[in-house]
PDB file of C-alpha atoms in Angstrom:
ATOM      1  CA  UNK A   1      28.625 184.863 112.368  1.00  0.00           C
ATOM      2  CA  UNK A   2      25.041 184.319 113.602  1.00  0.00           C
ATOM      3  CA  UNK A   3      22.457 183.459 111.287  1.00  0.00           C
ATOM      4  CA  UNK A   4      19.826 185.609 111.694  1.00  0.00           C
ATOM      5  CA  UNK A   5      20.279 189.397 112.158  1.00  0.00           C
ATOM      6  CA  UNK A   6      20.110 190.736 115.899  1.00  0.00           C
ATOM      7  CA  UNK A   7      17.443 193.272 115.813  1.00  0.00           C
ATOM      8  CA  UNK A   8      16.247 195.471 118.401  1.00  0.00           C
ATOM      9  CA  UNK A   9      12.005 195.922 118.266  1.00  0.00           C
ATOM     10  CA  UNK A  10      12.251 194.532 114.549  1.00  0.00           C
ATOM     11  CA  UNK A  11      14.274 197.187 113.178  1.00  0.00           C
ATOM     12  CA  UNK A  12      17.437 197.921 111.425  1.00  0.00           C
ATOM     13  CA  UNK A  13      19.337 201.218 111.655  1.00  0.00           C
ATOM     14  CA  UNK A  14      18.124 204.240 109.486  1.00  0.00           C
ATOM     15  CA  UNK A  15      19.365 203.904 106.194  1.00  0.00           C
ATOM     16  CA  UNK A  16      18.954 204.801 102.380  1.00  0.00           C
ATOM     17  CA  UNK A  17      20.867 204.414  99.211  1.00  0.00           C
ATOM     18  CA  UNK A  18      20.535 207.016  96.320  1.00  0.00           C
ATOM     19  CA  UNK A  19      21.085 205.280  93.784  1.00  0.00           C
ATOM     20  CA  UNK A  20      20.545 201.315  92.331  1.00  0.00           C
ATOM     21  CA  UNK A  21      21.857 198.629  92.519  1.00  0.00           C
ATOM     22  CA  UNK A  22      22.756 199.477  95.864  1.00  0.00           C
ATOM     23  CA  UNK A  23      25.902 198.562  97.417  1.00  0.00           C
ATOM     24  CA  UNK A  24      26.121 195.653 100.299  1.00  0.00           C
ATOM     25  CA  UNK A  25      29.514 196.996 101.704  1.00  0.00           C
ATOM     26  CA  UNK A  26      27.901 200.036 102.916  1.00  0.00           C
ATOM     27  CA  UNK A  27      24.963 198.288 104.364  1.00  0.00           C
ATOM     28  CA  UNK A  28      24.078 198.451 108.165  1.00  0.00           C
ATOM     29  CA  UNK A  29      24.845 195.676 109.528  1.00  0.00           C
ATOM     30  CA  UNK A  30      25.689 193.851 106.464  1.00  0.00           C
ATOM     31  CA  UNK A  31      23.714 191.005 105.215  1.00  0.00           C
ATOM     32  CA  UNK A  32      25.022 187.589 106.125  1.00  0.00           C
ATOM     33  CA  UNK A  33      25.784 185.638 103.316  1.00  0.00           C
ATOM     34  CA  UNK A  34      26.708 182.084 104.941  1.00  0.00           C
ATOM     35  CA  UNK A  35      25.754 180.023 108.166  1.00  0.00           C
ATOM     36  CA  UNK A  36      28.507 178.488 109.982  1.00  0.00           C
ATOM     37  CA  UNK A  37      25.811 175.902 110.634  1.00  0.00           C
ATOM     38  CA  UNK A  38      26.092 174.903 107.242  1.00  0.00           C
ATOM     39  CA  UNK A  39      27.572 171.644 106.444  1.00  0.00           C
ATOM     40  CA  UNK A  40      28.406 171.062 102.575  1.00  0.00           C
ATOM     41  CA  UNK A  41      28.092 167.445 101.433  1.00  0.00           C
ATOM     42  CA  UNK A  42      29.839 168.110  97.796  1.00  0.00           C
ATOM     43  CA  UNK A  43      26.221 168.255  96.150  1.00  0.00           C
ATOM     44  CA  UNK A  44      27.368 170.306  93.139  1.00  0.00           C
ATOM     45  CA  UNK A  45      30.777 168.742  92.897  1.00  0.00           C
ATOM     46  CA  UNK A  46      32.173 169.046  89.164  1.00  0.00           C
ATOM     47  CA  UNK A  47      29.513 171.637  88.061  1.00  0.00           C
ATOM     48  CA  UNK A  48      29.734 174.857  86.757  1.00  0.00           C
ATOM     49  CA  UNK A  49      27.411 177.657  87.681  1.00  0.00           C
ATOM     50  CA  UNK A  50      26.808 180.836  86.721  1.00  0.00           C
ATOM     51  CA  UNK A  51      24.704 183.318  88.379  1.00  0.00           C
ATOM     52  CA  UNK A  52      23.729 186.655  87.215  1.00  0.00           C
ATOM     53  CA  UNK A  53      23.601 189.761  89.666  1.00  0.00           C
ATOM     54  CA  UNK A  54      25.861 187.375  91.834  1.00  0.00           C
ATOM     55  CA  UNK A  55      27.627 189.984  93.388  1.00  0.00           C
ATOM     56  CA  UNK A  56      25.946 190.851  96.590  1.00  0.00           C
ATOM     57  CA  UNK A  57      23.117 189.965  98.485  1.00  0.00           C
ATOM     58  CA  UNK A  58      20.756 186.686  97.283  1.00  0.00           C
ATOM     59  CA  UNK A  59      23.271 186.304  94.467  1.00  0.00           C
ATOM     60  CA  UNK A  60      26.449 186.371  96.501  1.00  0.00           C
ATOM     61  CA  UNK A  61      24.908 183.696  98.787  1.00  0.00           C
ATOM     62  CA  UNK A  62      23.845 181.340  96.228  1.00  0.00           C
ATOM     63  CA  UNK A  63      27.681 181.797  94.902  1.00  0.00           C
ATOM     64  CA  UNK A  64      28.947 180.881  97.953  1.00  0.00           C
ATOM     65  CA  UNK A  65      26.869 177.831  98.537  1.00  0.00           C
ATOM     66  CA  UNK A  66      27.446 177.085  95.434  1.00  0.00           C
ATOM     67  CA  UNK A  67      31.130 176.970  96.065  1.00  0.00           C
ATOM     68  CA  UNK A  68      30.389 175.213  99.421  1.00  0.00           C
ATOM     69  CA  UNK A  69      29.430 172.133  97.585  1.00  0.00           C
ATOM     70  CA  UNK A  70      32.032 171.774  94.974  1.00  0.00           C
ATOM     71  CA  UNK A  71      30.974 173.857  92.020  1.00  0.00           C
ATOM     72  CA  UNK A  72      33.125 175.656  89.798  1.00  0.00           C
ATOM     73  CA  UNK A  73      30.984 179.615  90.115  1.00  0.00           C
ATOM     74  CA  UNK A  74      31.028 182.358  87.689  1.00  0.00           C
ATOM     75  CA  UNK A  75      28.435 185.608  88.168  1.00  0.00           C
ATOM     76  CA  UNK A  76      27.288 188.785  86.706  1.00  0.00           C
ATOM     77  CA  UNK A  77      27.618 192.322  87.692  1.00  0.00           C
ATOM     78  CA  UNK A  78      27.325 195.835  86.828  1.00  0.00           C
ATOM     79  CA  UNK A  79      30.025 197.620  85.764  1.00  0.00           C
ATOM     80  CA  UNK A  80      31.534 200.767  88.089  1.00  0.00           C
ATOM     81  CA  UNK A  81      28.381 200.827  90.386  1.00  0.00           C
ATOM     82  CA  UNK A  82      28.716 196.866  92.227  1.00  0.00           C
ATOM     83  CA  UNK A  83      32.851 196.360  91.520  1.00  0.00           C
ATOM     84  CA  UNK A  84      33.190 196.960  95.683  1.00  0.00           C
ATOM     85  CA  UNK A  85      30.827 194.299  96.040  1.00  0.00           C
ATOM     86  CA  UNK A  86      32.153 191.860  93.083  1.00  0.00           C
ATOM     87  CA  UNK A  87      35.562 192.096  94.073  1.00  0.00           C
ATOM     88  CA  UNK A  88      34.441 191.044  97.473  1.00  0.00           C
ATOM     89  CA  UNK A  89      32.623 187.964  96.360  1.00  0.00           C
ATOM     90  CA  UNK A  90      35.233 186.752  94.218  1.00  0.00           C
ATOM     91  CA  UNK A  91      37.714 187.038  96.646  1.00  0.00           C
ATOM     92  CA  UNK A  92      34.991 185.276  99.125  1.00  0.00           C
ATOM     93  CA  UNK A  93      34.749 182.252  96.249  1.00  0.00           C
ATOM     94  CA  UNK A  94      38.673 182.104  95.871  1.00  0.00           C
ATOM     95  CA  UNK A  95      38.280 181.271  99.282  1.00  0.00           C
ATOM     96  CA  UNK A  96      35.260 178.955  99.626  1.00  0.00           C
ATOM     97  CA  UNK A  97      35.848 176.968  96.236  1.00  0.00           C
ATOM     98  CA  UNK A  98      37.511 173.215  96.364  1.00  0.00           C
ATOM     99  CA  UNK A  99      40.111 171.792  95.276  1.00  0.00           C
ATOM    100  CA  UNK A 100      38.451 170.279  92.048  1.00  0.00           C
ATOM    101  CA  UNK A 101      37.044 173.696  91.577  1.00  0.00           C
ATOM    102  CA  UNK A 102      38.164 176.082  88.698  1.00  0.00           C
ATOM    103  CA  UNK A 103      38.669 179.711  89.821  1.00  0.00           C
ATOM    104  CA  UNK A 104      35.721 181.560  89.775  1.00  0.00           C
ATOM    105  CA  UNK A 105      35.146 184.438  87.718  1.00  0.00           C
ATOM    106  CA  UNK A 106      32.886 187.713  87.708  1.00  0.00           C
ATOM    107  CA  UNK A 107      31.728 189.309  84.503  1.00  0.00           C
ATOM    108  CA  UNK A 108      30.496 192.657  84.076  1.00  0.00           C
ATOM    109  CA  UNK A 109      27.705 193.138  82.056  1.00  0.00           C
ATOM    110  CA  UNK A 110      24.007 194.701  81.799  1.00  0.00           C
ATOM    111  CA  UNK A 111      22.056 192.075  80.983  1.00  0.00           C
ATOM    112  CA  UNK A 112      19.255 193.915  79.523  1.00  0.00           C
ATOM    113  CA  UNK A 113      20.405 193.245  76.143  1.00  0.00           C
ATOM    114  CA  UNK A 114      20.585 190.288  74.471  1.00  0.00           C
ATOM    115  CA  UNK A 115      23.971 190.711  72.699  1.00  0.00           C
ATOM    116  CA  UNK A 116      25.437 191.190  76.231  1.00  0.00           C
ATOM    117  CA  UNK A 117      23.845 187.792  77.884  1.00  0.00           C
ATOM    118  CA  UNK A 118      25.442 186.298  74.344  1.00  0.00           C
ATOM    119  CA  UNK A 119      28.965 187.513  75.494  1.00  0.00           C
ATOM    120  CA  UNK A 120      28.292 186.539  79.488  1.00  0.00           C
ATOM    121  CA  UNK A 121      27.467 182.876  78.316  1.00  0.00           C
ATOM    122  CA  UNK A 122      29.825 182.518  75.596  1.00  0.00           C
ATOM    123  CA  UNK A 123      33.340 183.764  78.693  1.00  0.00           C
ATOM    124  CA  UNK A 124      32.024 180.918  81.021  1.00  0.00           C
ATOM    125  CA  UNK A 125      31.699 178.579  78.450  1.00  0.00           C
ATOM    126  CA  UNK A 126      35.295 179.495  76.482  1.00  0.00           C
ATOM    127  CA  UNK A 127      36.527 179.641  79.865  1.00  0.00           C
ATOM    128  CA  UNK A 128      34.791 176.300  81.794  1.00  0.00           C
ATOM    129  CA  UNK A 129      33.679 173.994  78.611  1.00  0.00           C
ATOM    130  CA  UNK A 130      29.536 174.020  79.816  1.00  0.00           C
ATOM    131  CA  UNK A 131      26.981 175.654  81.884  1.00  0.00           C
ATOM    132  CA  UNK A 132      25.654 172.723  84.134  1.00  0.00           C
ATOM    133  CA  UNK A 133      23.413 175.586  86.610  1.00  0.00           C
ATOM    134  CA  UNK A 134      22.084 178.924  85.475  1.00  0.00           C
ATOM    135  CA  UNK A 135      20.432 180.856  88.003  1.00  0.00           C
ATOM    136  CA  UNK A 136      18.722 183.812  86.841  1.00  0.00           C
ATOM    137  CA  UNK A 137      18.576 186.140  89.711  1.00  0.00           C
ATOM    138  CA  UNK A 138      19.572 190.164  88.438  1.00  0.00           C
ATOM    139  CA  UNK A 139      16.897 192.205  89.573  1.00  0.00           C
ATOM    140  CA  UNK A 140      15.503 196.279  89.691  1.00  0.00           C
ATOM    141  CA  UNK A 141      13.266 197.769  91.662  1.00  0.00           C
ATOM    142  CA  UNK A 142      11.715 201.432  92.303  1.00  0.00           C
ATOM    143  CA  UNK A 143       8.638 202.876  94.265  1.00  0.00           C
ATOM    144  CA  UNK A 144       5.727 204.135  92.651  1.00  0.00           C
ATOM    145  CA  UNK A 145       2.506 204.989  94.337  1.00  0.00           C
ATOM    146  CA  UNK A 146       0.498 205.075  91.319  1.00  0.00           C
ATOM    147  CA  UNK A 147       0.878 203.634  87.546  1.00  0.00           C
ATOM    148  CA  UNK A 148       0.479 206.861  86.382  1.00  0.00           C
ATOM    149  CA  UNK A 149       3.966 207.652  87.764  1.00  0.00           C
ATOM    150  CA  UNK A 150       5.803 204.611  85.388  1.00  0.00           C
ATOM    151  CA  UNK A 151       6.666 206.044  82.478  1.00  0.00           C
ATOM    152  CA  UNK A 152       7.822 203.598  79.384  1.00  0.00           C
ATOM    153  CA  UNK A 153      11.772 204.405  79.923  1.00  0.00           C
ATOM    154  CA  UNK A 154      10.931 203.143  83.585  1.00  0.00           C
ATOM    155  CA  UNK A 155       9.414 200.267  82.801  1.00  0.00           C
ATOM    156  CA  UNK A 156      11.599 199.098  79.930  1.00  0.00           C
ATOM    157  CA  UNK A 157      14.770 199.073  81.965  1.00  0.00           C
ATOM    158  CA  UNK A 158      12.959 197.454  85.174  1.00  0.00           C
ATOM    159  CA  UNK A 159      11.519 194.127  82.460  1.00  0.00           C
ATOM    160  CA  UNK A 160      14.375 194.338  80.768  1.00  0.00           C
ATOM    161  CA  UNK A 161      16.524 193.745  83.708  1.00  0.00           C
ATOM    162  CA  UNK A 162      13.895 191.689  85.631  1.00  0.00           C
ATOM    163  CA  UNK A 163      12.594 189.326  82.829  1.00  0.00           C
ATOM    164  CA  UNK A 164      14.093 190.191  79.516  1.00  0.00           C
ATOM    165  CA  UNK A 165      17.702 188.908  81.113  1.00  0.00           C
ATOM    166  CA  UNK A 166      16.220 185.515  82.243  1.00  0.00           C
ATOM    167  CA  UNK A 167      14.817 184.869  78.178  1.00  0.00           C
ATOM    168  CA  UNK A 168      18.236 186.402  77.036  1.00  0.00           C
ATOM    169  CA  UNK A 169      20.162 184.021  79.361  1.00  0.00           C
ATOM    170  CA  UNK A 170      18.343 180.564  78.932  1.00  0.00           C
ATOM    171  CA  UNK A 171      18.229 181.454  75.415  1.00  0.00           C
ATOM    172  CA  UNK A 172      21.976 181.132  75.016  1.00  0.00           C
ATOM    173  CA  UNK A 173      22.874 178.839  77.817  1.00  0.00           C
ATOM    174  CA  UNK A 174      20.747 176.256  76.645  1.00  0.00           C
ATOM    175  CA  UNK A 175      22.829 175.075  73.937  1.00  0.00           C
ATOM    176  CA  UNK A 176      25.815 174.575  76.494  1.00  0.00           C
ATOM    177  CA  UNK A 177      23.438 172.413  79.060  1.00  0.00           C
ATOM    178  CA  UNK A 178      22.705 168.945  78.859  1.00  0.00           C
ATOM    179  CA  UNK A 179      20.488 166.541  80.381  1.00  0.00           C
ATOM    180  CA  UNK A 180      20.667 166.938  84.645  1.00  0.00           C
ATOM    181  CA  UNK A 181      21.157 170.181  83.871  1.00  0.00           C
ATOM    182  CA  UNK A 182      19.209 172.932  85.969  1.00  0.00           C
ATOM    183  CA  UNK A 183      17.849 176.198  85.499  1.00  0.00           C
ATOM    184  CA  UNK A 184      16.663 178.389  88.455  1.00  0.00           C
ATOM    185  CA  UNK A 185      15.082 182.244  88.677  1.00  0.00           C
ATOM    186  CA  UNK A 186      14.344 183.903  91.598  1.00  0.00           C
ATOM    187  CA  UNK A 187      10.850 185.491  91.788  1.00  0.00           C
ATOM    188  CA  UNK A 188       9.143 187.127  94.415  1.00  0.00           C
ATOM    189  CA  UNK A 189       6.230 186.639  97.384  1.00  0.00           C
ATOM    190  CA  UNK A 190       5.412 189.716  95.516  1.00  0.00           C
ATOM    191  CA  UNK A 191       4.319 187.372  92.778  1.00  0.00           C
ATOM    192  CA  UNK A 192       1.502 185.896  94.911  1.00  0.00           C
ATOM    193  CA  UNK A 193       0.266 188.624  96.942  1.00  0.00           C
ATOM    194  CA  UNK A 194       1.309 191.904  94.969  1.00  0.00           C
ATOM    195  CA  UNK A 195       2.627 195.003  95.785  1.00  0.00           C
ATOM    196  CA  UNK A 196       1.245 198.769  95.550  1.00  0.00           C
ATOM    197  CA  UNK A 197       4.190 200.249  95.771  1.00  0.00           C
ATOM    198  CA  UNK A 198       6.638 198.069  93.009  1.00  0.00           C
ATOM    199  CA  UNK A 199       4.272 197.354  90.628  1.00  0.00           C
ATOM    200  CA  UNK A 200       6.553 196.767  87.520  1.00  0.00           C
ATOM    201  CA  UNK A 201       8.950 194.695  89.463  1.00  0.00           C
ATOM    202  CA  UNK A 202       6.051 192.736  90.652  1.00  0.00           C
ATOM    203  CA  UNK A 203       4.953 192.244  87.047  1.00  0.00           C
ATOM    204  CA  UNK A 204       7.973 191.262  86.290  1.00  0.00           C
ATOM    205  CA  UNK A 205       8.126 188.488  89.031  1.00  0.00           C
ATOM    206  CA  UNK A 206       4.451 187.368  88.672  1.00  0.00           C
ATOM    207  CA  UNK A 207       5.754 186.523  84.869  1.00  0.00           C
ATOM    208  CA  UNK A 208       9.051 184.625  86.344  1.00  0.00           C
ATOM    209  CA  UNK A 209       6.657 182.179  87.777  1.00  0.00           C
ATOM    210  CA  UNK A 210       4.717 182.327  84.327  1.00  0.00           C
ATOM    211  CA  UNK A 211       7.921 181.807  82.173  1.00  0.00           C
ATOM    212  CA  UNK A 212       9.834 179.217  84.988  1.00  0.00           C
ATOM    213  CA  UNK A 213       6.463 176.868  84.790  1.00  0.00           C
ATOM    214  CA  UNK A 214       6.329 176.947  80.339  1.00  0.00           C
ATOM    215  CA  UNK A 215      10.305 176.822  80.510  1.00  0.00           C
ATOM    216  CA  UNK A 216      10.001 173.718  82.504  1.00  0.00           C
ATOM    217  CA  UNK A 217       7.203 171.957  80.494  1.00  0.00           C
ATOM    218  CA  UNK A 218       9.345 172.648  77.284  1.00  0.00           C
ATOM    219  CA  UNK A 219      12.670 171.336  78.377  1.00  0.00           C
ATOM    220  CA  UNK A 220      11.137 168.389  80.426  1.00  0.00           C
ATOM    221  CA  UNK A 221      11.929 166.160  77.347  1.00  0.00           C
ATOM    222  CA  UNK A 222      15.838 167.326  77.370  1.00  0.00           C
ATOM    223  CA  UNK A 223      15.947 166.363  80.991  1.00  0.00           C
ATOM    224  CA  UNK A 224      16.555 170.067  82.248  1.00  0.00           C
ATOM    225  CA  UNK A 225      14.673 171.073  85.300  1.00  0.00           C
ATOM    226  CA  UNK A 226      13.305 174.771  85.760  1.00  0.00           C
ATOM    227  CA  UNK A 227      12.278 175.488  88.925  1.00  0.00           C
ATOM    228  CA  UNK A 228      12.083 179.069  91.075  1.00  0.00           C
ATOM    229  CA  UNK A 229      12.313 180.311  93.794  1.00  0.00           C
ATOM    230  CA  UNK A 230      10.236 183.404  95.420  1.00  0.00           C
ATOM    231  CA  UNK A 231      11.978 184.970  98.372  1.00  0.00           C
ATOM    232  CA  UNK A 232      10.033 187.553 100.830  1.00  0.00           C
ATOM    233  CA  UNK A 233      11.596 190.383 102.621  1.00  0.00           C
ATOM    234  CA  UNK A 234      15.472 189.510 102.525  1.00  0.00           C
ATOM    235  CA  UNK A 235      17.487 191.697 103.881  1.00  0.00           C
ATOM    236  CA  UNK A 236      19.615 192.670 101.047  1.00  0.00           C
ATOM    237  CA  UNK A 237      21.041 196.195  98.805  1.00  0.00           C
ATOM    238  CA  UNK A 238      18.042 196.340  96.635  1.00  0.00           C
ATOM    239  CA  UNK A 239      16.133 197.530 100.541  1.00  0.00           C
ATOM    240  CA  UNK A 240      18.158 200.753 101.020  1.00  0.00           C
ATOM    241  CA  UNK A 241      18.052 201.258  97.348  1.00  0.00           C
ATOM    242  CA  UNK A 242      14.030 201.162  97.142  1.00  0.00           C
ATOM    243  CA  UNK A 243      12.923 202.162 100.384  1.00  0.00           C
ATOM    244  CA  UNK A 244      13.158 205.869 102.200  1.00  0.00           C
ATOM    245  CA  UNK A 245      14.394 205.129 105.978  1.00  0.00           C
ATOM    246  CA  UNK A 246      11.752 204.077 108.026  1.00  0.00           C
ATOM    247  CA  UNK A 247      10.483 201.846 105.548  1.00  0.00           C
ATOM    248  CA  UNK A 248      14.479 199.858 105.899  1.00  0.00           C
ATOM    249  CA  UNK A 249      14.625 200.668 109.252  1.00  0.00           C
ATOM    250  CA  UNK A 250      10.941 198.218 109.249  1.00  0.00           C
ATOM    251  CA  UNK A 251      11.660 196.104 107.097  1.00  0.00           C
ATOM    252  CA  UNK A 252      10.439 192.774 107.528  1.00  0.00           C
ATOM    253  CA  UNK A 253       8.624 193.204 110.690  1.00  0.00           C
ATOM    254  CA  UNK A 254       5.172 192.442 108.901  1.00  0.00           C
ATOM    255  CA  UNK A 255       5.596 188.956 108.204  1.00  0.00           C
ATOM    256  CA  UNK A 256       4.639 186.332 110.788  1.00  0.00           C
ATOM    257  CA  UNK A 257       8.104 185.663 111.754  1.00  0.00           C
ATOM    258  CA  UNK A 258       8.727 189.481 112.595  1.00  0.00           C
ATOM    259  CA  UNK A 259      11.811 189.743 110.977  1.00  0.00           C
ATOM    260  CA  UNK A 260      13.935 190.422 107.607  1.00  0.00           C
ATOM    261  CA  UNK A 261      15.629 187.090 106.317  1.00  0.00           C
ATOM    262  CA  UNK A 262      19.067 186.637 105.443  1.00  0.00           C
ATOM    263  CA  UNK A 263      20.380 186.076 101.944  1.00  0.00           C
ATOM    264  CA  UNK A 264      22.239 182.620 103.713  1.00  0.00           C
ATOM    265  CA  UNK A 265      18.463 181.885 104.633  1.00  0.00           C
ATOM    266  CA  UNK A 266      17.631 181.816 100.864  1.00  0.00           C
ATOM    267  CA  UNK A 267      20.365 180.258  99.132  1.00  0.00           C
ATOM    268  CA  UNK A 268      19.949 176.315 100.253  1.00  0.00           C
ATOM    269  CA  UNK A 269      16.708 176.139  98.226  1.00  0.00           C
ATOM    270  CA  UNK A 270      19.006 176.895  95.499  1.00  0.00           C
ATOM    271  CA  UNK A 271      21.448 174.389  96.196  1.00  0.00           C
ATOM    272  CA  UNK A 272      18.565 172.042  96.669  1.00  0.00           C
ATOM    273  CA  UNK A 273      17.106 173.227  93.084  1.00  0.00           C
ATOM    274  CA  UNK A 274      20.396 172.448  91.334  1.00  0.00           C
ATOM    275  CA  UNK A 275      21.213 169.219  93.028  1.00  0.00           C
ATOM    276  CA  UNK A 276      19.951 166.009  91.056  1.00  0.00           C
ATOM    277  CA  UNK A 277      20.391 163.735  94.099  1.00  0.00           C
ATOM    278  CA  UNK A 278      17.475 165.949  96.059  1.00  0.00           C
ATOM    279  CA  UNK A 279      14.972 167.370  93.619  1.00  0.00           C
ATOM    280  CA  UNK A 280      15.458 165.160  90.503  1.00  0.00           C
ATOM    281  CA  UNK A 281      11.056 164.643  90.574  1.00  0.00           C
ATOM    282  CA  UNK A 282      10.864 168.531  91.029  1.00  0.00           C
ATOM    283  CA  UNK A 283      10.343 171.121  87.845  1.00  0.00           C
ATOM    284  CA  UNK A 284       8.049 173.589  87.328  1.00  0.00           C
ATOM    285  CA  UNK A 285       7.873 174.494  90.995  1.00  0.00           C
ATOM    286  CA  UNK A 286       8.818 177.451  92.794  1.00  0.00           C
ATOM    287  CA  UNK A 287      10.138 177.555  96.693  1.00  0.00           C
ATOM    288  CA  UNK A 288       8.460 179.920  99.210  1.00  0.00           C
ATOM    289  CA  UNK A 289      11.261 181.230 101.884  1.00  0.00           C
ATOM    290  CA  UNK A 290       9.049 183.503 103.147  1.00  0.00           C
ATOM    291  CA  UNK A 291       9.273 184.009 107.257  1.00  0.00           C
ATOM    292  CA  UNK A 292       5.831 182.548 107.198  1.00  0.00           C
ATOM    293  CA  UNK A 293       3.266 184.249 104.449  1.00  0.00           C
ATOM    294  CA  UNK A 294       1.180 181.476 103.333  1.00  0.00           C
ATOM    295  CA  UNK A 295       0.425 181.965  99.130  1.00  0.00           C
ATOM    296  CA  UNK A 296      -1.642 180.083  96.557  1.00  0.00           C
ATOM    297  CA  UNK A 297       1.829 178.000  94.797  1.00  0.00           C
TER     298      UNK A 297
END
């Protein structure tokens, strides 16, 4: 499997989805979610990790590096629309994990509500003992050319997915972490430069980096590290979901490496986030794979 996409002029075919989250199995071609390159050096062996909307794309990356280097991996999904996808990356983890590795697991749940990040945290632990990683990572997104045009259903279920999850989740994970423990949420270059098109997800990322940074400063004393990371255009389901055709079929092309990334791309800042032994001095800082934008960090 190569490691970057082959494009031809910086495109990818035609495509939309009609409804989100979109699906990565029907995805042309289908984002790559390791790098043979890759060589694991059992950074996360012993661990358990859980990952919410670890099903496909970013997520299902970060599982399987996760996996890669020892760690015992549960993740989140949602329910009938992503159980292709799940089933995939659970069979992909059976595969990947090691031999001092528990099975992993995938849990259905919306993560909007409180009661149901209770129930996701309180499986893994009756099922693992702890929570030693939690990356927050479940995300929505829709187009909007004007504010006028998000309505407050709208933009309830896009914070409530994209922010309210990551305070539902640390909020009950925390008890089961202990000190090396590490938290991680995925943001957005969105965050940094904005977006005039996804302005409520972009809210909701520009407050990631707002709650990752006070997270940090409060846990500092339990010796928990918070730290983010803010992805740019990644080729991944939420694209087709969002976008009409052209704008997929583009994607990408305007950043100065002229091309999409790949969620395998991504995922090693996360195994470098979660790993003591390289980023024990780092908290409170947020990761920029970008294909090149420079932002104000």
């Amino acid at each position: 499997m190569a490691t970057t996409i082959k494009q031809h002029d910086g495109q990818f075919p035609a495509q939309k989805q009609d409804c989100q989250p979109g699906k990565e199995h029907v995805m042309d071609p289908t984002p790559h979610f390791t790098n043979p390159d890759y060589k694991p050096a059992n950074k996360l062996q012993g661990k358990v990790a859980l990952v919410t909307g670890g099903d496909s794309g970013i997520g299902r990356a970060v599982c399987h590096y996760f996996a890669l280097e020892g760690a015992t991996v549960a993740f989140t999904y949602v329910k009938s629309h992503e159980d292709k996808d799940a089933q995939d990356t659970l069979q992909i983890l059976k595969q990947t994990k090691g031999s001092d590795a528990k099975d992993p697991k995938a849990i259905p749940a919306d993560l909007g509500f409180d009661e149901n990040c209770e129930r996701v945290v309180d499986e893994v632990v009756n099922t693992y003992g702890r929570i030693d990683t939690l990356v927050n990572n479940a995300a929505e997104q829709h187009k909007a050319s004007s504010v006028e045009e998000i309505d407050e259903e709208r933009l309830l279920r896009v914070f409530r997915t994209s922010i309210f999850s990551y305070f539902f989740m640390c909020r009950h994970s925390l008890k089961h972490m202990r000190e090396g423990s590490s938290i991680i949420n995925t943001t957005s270059v969105n965050a940094y430069k904005g977006n005039a098109k996804l302005l409520d997800y972009t809210a909701t990322k520009g407050a990631i980096v707002a709650f990752t940074r006070g997270l940090a400063l409060q846990l500092v004393s339990k010796g928990i590290r918070v730290n983010g990371v803010a992805p740019g255009p990644i080729w991944t389901p939420l694209i087709p979901a969002s976008f009409d055709e052209e704008e997929s079929a583009k994607f990408g092309s305007q950043v100065p490496m002229k091309r999409a990334g790949q969620p395998s791309e991504v995922a090693p800042c996360y195994v470098f986030l979660a790993c003591n032994a390289d980023s024990s001095y780092i908290t409170g800082q947020v990761l920029h794979p970008n294909g090149g934008t420079v932002v104000n960090a």
